[in-house]
Amino acid sequence: AGSGESARRRQFLWFGFRASTFLFIVSWQFSPFLLLLQATSLYFVCLVAGYACIRDVLVGAINAYIVAMFAAFVLHFGSPYLATSPFLAQLIGLRVATWLRSLCSRCRKGDAGTVTAWAGRRMLDVLEGLLAVACFGGVLKAMAPLATADSHVYDILCTKAAIVNDWLPLSLQLPASRLP
């Protein structure tokens, strides 16, 4: 009875994590950038620091992020900002890398105490990280023609630069030729 209750509690906590992530994404347009940092730090701790014991939590968090992003994408009627988000590219890269790592039979805990086993796991960590970065870059490159958010932000900044420049004291103002 104890393990069944523990499993239900764990499912409830994962549901809460997915729901709160979804609400965060829906409520603030810049949330994917913060979530990108959160996912990166969790992946860093698991991969670089060598905490293999949290791999299940890492994969669960990545899956929860994917579910929350998909739900937010549907709720926002296919928002191009979510569809071309670097966070989505990161999630795809991390999911591909962790999935391929899970297929590896040599990275199981058979001879966990030997130096060669440790070195082998660290080598797999490096390869997994490089694969995640390569997938991230590939997905960003594939999404580049569709990503218009950067040009939109640049247009906003260009129109606001003159206004902000006018607020500055005369000694600090830029000449009009140096404004974007």
PDB file of C-alpha atoms in Angstrom:
ATOM      1  CA  ALA A   1       0.000   0.000   0.000  1.00  0.00           C
ATOM      2  CA  GLY A   2       2.917   2.334   0.746  1.00  0.00           C
ATOM      3  CA  SER A   3       4.467   2.191  -2.706  1.00  0.00           C
ATOM      4  CA  GLY A   4       1.076   2.687  -4.415  1.00  0.00           C
ATOM      5  CA  GLU A   5       0.481   5.804  -2.350  1.00  0.00           C
ATOM      6  CA  SER A   6       3.994   7.003  -3.135  1.00  0.00           C
ATOM      7  CA  ALA A   7       3.394   6.453  -6.854  1.00  0.00           C
ATOM      8  CA  ARG A   8       0.126   8.412  -6.704  1.00  0.00           C
ATOM      9  CA  ARG A   9       1.847  11.231  -4.844  1.00  0.00           C
ATOM     10  CA  ARG A  10       4.632  11.285  -7.454  1.00  0.00           C
ATOM     11  CA  GLN A  11       2.062  11.395 -10.290  1.00  0.00           C
ATOM     12  CA  PHE A  12       0.270  14.260  -8.537  1.00  0.00           C
ATOM     13  CA  LEU A  13       3.546  16.183  -8.187  1.00  0.00           C
ATOM     14  CA  TRP A  14       4.392  15.677 -11.882  1.00  0.00           C
ATOM     15  CA  PHE A  15       0.890  16.827 -12.805  1.00  0.00           C
ATOM     16  CA  GLY A  16       1.421  19.940 -10.678  1.00  0.00           C
ATOM     17  CA  PHE A  17       4.778  20.571 -12.339  1.00  0.00           C
ATOM     18  CA  ARG A  18       3.249  20.263 -15.830  1.00  0.00           C
ATOM     19  CA  ALA A  19       0.261  22.439 -14.904  1.00  0.00           C
ATOM     20  CA  SER A  20       2.354  25.190 -13.303  1.00  0.00           C
ATOM     21  CA  THR A  21       4.761  25.160 -16.251  1.00  0.00           C
ATOM     22  CA  PHE A  22       1.822  25.432 -18.643  1.00  0.00           C
ATOM     23  CA  LEU A  23       0.347  28.350 -16.683  1.00  0.00           C
ATOM     24  CA  PHE A  24       3.742  30.059 -16.609  1.00  0.00           C
ATOM     25  CA  ILE A  25       4.147  29.720 -20.388  1.00  0.00           C
ATOM     26  CA  VAL A  26       0.613  30.959 -21.043  1.00  0.00           C
ATOM     27  CA  SER A  27       0.810  33.896 -18.657  1.00  0.00           C
ATOM     28  CA  TRP A  28       4.127  35.471 -19.684  1.00  0.00           C
ATOM     29  CA  GLN A  29       5.554  35.743 -23.176  1.00  0.00           C
ATOM     30  CA  PHE A  30       9.178  35.577 -22.020  1.00  0.00           C
ATOM     31  CA  SER A  31       8.739  32.481 -19.842  1.00  0.00           C
ATOM     32  CA  PRO A  32      10.317  30.119 -22.411  1.00  0.00           C
ATOM     33  CA  PHE A  33      13.618  31.965 -21.979  1.00  0.00           C
ATOM     34  CA  LEU A  34      13.569  31.392 -18.220  1.00  0.00           C
ATOM     35  CA  LEU A  35      12.526  27.793 -18.693  1.00  0.00           C
ATOM     36  CA  LEU A  36      15.412  27.384 -21.129  1.00  0.00           C
ATOM     37  CA  LEU A  37      17.783  28.415 -18.331  1.00  0.00           C
ATOM     38  CA  GLN A  38      16.052  26.083 -15.871  1.00  0.00           C
ATOM     39  CA  ALA A  39      16.249  23.096 -18.221  1.00  0.00           C
ATOM     40  CA  THR A  40      19.874  23.904 -19.022  1.00  0.00           C
ATOM     41  CA  SER A  41      20.837  24.009 -15.352  1.00  0.00           C
ATOM     42  CA  LEU A  42      19.079  20.718 -14.610  1.00  0.00           C
ATOM     43  CA  TYR A  43      20.760  19.073 -17.599  1.00  0.00           C
ATOM     44  CA  PHE A  44      24.103  20.566 -16.535  1.00  0.00           C
ATOM     45  CA  VAL A  45      23.818  19.119 -13.028  1.00  0.00           C
ATOM     46  CA  CYS A  46      22.875  15.702 -14.362  1.00  0.00           C
ATOM     47  CA  LEU A  47      25.400  15.550 -17.178  1.00  0.00           C
ATOM     48  CA  VAL A  48      28.423  17.655 -16.250  1.00  0.00           C
ATOM     49  CA  ALA A  49      28.353  17.147 -12.503  1.00  0.00           C
ATOM     50  CA  GLY A  50      27.750  13.434 -13.059  1.00  0.00           C
ATOM     51  CA  TYR A  51      24.592  13.056 -10.983  1.00  0.00           C
ATOM     52  CA  ALA A  52      23.223  10.067 -12.887  1.00  0.00           C
ATOM     53  CA  CYS A  53      20.843   9.409  -9.982  1.00  0.00           C
ATOM     54  CA  ILE A  54      18.641  12.330 -11.100  1.00  0.00           C
ATOM     55  CA  ARG A  55      18.389  11.181 -14.738  1.00  0.00           C
ATOM     56  CA  ASP A  56      14.791  10.004 -14.209  1.00  0.00           C
ATOM     57  CA  VAL A  57      13.905  13.440 -12.824  1.00  0.00           C
ATOM     58  CA  LEU A  58      15.641  15.118 -15.774  1.00  0.00           C
ATOM     59  CA  VAL A  59      13.743  13.025 -18.333  1.00  0.00           C
ATOM     60  CA  GLY A  60      10.498  13.579 -16.425  1.00  0.00           C
ATOM     61  CA  ALA A  61      11.081  17.348 -16.411  1.00  0.00           C
ATOM     62  CA  ILE A  62      11.852  17.364 -20.147  1.00  0.00           C
ATOM     63  CA  ASN A  63       8.675  15.384 -20.821  1.00  0.00           C
ATOM     64  CA  ALA A  64       6.677  17.770 -18.607  1.00  0.00           C
ATOM     65  CA  TYR A  65       8.120  20.776 -20.447  1.00  0.00           C
ATOM     66  CA  ILE A  66       7.157  19.201 -23.789  1.00  0.00           C
ATOM     67  CA  VAL A  67       3.580  18.554 -22.628  1.00  0.00           C
ATOM     68  CA  ALA A  68       3.270  22.109 -21.263  1.00  0.00           C
ATOM     69  CA  MET A  69       4.713  23.654 -24.462  1.00  0.00           C
ATOM     70  CA  PHE A  70       2.368  21.609 -26.634  1.00  0.00           C
ATOM     71  CA  ALA A  71      -0.657  22.588 -24.527  1.00  0.00           C
ATOM     72  CA  ALA A  72       0.362  26.271 -24.600  1.00  0.00           C
ATOM     73  CA  PHE A  73       0.926  26.059 -28.365  1.00  0.00           C
ATOM     74  CA  VAL A  74      -2.590  24.655 -28.844  1.00  0.00           C
ATOM     75  CA  LEU A  75      -4.128  27.236 -26.485  1.00  0.00           C
ATOM     76  CA  HIS A  76      -2.340  30.061 -28.324  1.00  0.00           C
ATOM     77  CA  PHE A  77      -3.638  28.745 -31.679  1.00  0.00           C
ATOM     78  CA  GLY A  78      -0.208  27.812 -33.002  1.00  0.00           C
ATOM     79  CA  SER A  79       1.712  30.871 -31.859  1.00  0.00           C
ATOM     80  CA  PRO A  80       4.795  31.357 -34.064  1.00  0.00           C
ATOM     81  CA  TYR A  81       6.665  32.674 -31.025  1.00  0.00           C
ATOM     82  CA  LEU A  82       6.249  29.346 -29.247  1.00  0.00           C
ATOM     83  CA  ALA A  83       6.802  27.315 -32.425  1.00  0.00           C
ATOM     84  CA  THR A  84      10.148  29.020 -33.098  1.00  0.00           C
ATOM     85  CA  SER A  85      11.202  29.380 -29.475  1.00  0.00           C
ATOM     86  CA  PRO A  86      14.789  28.419 -28.580  1.00  0.00           C
ATOM     87  CA  PHE A  87      13.231  26.588 -25.617  1.00  0.00           C
ATOM     88  CA  LEU A  88      11.368  24.279 -27.992  1.00  0.00           C
ATOM     89  CA  ALA A  89      14.589  23.658 -29.938  1.00  0.00           C
ATOM     90  CA  GLN A  90      16.336  22.873 -26.668  1.00  0.00           C
ATOM     91  CA  LEU A  91      13.594  20.469 -25.614  1.00  0.00           C
ATOM     92  CA  ILE A  92      13.858  18.602 -28.904  1.00  0.00           C
ATOM     93  CA  GLY A  93      17.645  18.404 -28.594  1.00  0.00           C
ATOM     94  CA  LEU A  94      17.525  17.230 -24.979  1.00  0.00           C
ATOM     95  CA  ARG A  95      14.785  14.695 -25.674  1.00  0.00           C
ATOM     96  CA  VAL A  96      16.646  13.192 -28.636  1.00  0.00           C
ATOM     97  CA  ALA A  97      19.911  13.011 -26.673  1.00  0.00           C
ATOM     98  CA  THR A  98      18.374  11.485 -23.539  1.00  0.00           C
ATOM     99  CA  TRP A  99      16.334   9.024 -25.603  1.00  0.00           C
ATOM    100  CA  LEU A 100      19.405   7.821 -27.486  1.00  0.00           C
ATOM    101  CA  ARG A 101      21.316   7.565 -24.212  1.00  0.00           C
ATOM    102  CA  SER A 102      18.547   5.417 -22.739  1.00  0.00           C
ATOM    103  CA  LEU A 103      19.012   2.973 -25.622  1.00  0.00           C
ATOM    104  CA  CYS A 104      22.649   2.452 -24.669  1.00  0.00           C
ATOM    105  CA  SER A 105      23.035  -0.859 -22.850  1.00  0.00           C
ATOM    106  CA  ARG A 106      26.637  -0.235 -21.732  1.00  0.00           C
ATOM    107  CA  CYS A 107      25.665   2.776 -19.628  1.00  0.00           C
ATOM    108  CA  ARG A 108      23.714   0.635 -17.177  1.00  0.00           C
ATOM    109  CA  LYS A 109      25.159   0.120 -13.695  1.00  0.00           C
ATOM    110  CA  GLY A 110      26.866  -3.260 -14.227  1.00  0.00           C
ATOM    111  CA  ASP A 111      30.437  -2.511 -13.142  1.00  0.00           C
ATOM    112  CA  ALA A 112      29.708   0.882 -11.607  1.00  0.00           C
ATOM    113  CA  GLY A 113      32.697   0.917  -9.251  1.00  0.00           C
ATOM    114  CA  THR A 114      35.582   0.606 -11.687  1.00  0.00           C
ATOM    115  CA  VAL A 115      37.588   3.513 -13.046  1.00  0.00           C
ATOM    116  CA  THR A 116      37.049   2.382 -16.634  1.00  0.00           C
ATOM    117  CA  ALA A 117      33.282   2.234 -16.077  1.00  0.00           C
ATOM    118  CA  TRP A 118      33.381   5.777 -14.658  1.00  0.00           C
ATOM    119  CA  ALA A 119      35.481   7.010 -17.597  1.00  0.00           C
ATOM    120  CA  GLY A 120      33.123   5.308 -20.039  1.00  0.00           C
ATOM    121  CA  ARG A 121      30.093   6.969 -18.441  1.00  0.00           C
ATOM    122  CA  ARG A 122      31.812  10.351 -18.553  1.00  0.00           C
ATOM    123  CA  MET A 123      32.632   9.825 -22.244  1.00  0.00           C
ATOM    124  CA  LEU A 124      28.980   8.992 -22.899  1.00  0.00           C
ATOM    125  CA  ASP A 125      28.001  12.139 -20.978  1.00  0.00           C
ATOM    126  CA  VAL A 126      30.212  14.244 -23.253  1.00  0.00           C
ATOM    127  CA  LEU A 127      28.832  12.582 -26.381  1.00  0.00           C
ATOM    128  CA  GLU A 128      25.263  13.013 -25.152  1.00  0.00           C
ATOM    129  CA  GLY A 129      25.881  16.699 -24.444  1.00  0.00           C
ATOM    130  CA  LEU A 130      27.427  17.241 -27.863  1.00  0.00           C
ATOM    131  CA  LEU A 131      24.487  15.474 -29.498  1.00  0.00           C
ATOM    132  CA  ALA A 132      22.033  17.676 -27.578  1.00  0.00           C
ATOM    133  CA  VAL A 133      23.887  20.821 -28.706  1.00  0.00           C
ATOM    134  CA  ALA A 134      24.011  19.592 -32.317  1.00  0.00           C
ATOM    135  CA  CYS A 135      20.275  18.817 -32.300  1.00  0.00           C
ATOM    136  CA  PHE A 136      19.543  22.203 -30.723  1.00  0.00           C
ATOM    137  CA  GLY A 137      21.559  23.968 -33.429  1.00  0.00           C
ATOM    138  CA  GLY A 138      19.980  21.902 -36.195  1.00  0.00           C
ATOM    139  CA  VAL A 139      16.445  22.612 -34.999  1.00  0.00           C
ATOM    140  CA  LEU A 140      17.205  26.339 -34.645  1.00  0.00           C
ATOM    141  CA  LYS A 141      18.658  26.373 -38.156  1.00  0.00           C
ATOM    142  CA  ALA A 142      15.571  24.604 -39.516  1.00  0.00           C
ATOM    143  CA  MET A 143      13.270  27.073 -37.711  1.00  0.00           C
ATOM    144  CA  ALA A 144      15.249  30.175 -38.780  1.00  0.00           C
ATOM    145  CA  PRO A 145      13.164  30.964 -41.886  1.00  0.00           C
ATOM    146  CA  LEU A 146      10.012  30.898 -39.753  1.00  0.00           C
ATOM    147  CA  ALA A 147      11.370  32.934 -36.831  1.00  0.00           C
ATOM    148  CA  THR A 148      10.283  36.548 -37.122  1.00  0.00           C
ATOM    149  CA  ALA A 149      10.339  37.501 -33.447  1.00  0.00           C
ATOM    150  CA  ASP A 150      13.907  38.832 -33.603  1.00  0.00           C
ATOM    151  CA  SER A 151      13.156  41.211 -36.458  1.00  0.00           C
ATOM    152  CA  HIS A 152      10.006  42.338 -34.646  1.00  0.00           C
ATOM    153  CA  VAL A 153      11.992  43.122 -31.488  1.00  0.00           C
ATOM    154  CA  TYR A 154      14.637  44.912 -33.568  1.00  0.00           C
ATOM    155  CA  ASP A 155      11.948  47.063 -35.202  1.00  0.00           C
ATOM    156  CA  ILE A 156      10.582  47.994 -31.787  1.00  0.00           C
ATOM    157  CA  LEU A 157      14.042  48.879 -30.505  1.00  0.00           C
ATOM    158  CA  CYS A 158      14.760  51.008 -33.569  1.00  0.00           C
ATOM    159  CA  THR A 159      11.617  53.065 -33.068  1.00  0.00           C
ATOM    160  CA  LYS A 160      12.242  53.472 -29.339  1.00  0.00           C
ATOM    161  CA  ALA A 161      15.932  54.395 -29.570  1.00  0.00           C
ATOM    162  CA  ALA A 162      15.208  57.981 -30.615  1.00  0.00           C
ATOM    163  CA  ILE A 163      12.666  58.382 -27.814  1.00  0.00           C
ATOM    164  CA  VAL A 164      15.055  57.043 -25.177  1.00  0.00           C
ATOM    165  CA  ASN A 165      17.851  59.176 -26.621  1.00  0.00           C
ATOM    166  CA  ASP A 166      15.673  62.293 -26.161  1.00  0.00           C
ATOM    167  CA  TRP A 167      15.226  61.447 -22.476  1.00  0.00           C
ATOM    168  CA  LEU A 168      18.984  61.555 -21.868  1.00  0.00           C
ATOM    169  CA  PRO A 169      20.785  64.736 -20.821  1.00  0.00           C
ATOM    170  CA  LEU A 170      22.202  66.611 -23.826  1.00  0.00           C
ATOM    171  CA  SER A 171      25.759  65.621 -22.933  1.00  0.00           C
ATOM    172  CA  LEU A 172      24.861  61.896 -23.174  1.00  0.00           C
ATOM    173  CA  GLN A 173      22.616  61.979 -26.266  1.00  0.00           C
ATOM    174  CA  LEU A 174      23.806  60.272 -29.425  1.00  0.00           C
ATOM    175  CA  PRO A 175      23.703  62.123 -32.727  1.00  0.00           C
ATOM    176  CA  ALA A 176      20.878  61.001 -35.029  1.00  0.00           C
ATOM    177  CA  SER A 177      23.383  59.433 -37.409  1.00  0.00           C
ATOM    178  CA  ARG A 178      24.439  56.928 -34.737  1.00  0.00           C
ATOM    179  CA  LEU A 179      20.926  55.770 -33.843  1.00  0.00           C
ATOM    180  CA  PRO A 180      19.571  52.574 -35.391  1.00  0.00           C
TER     181      PRO A 180
END
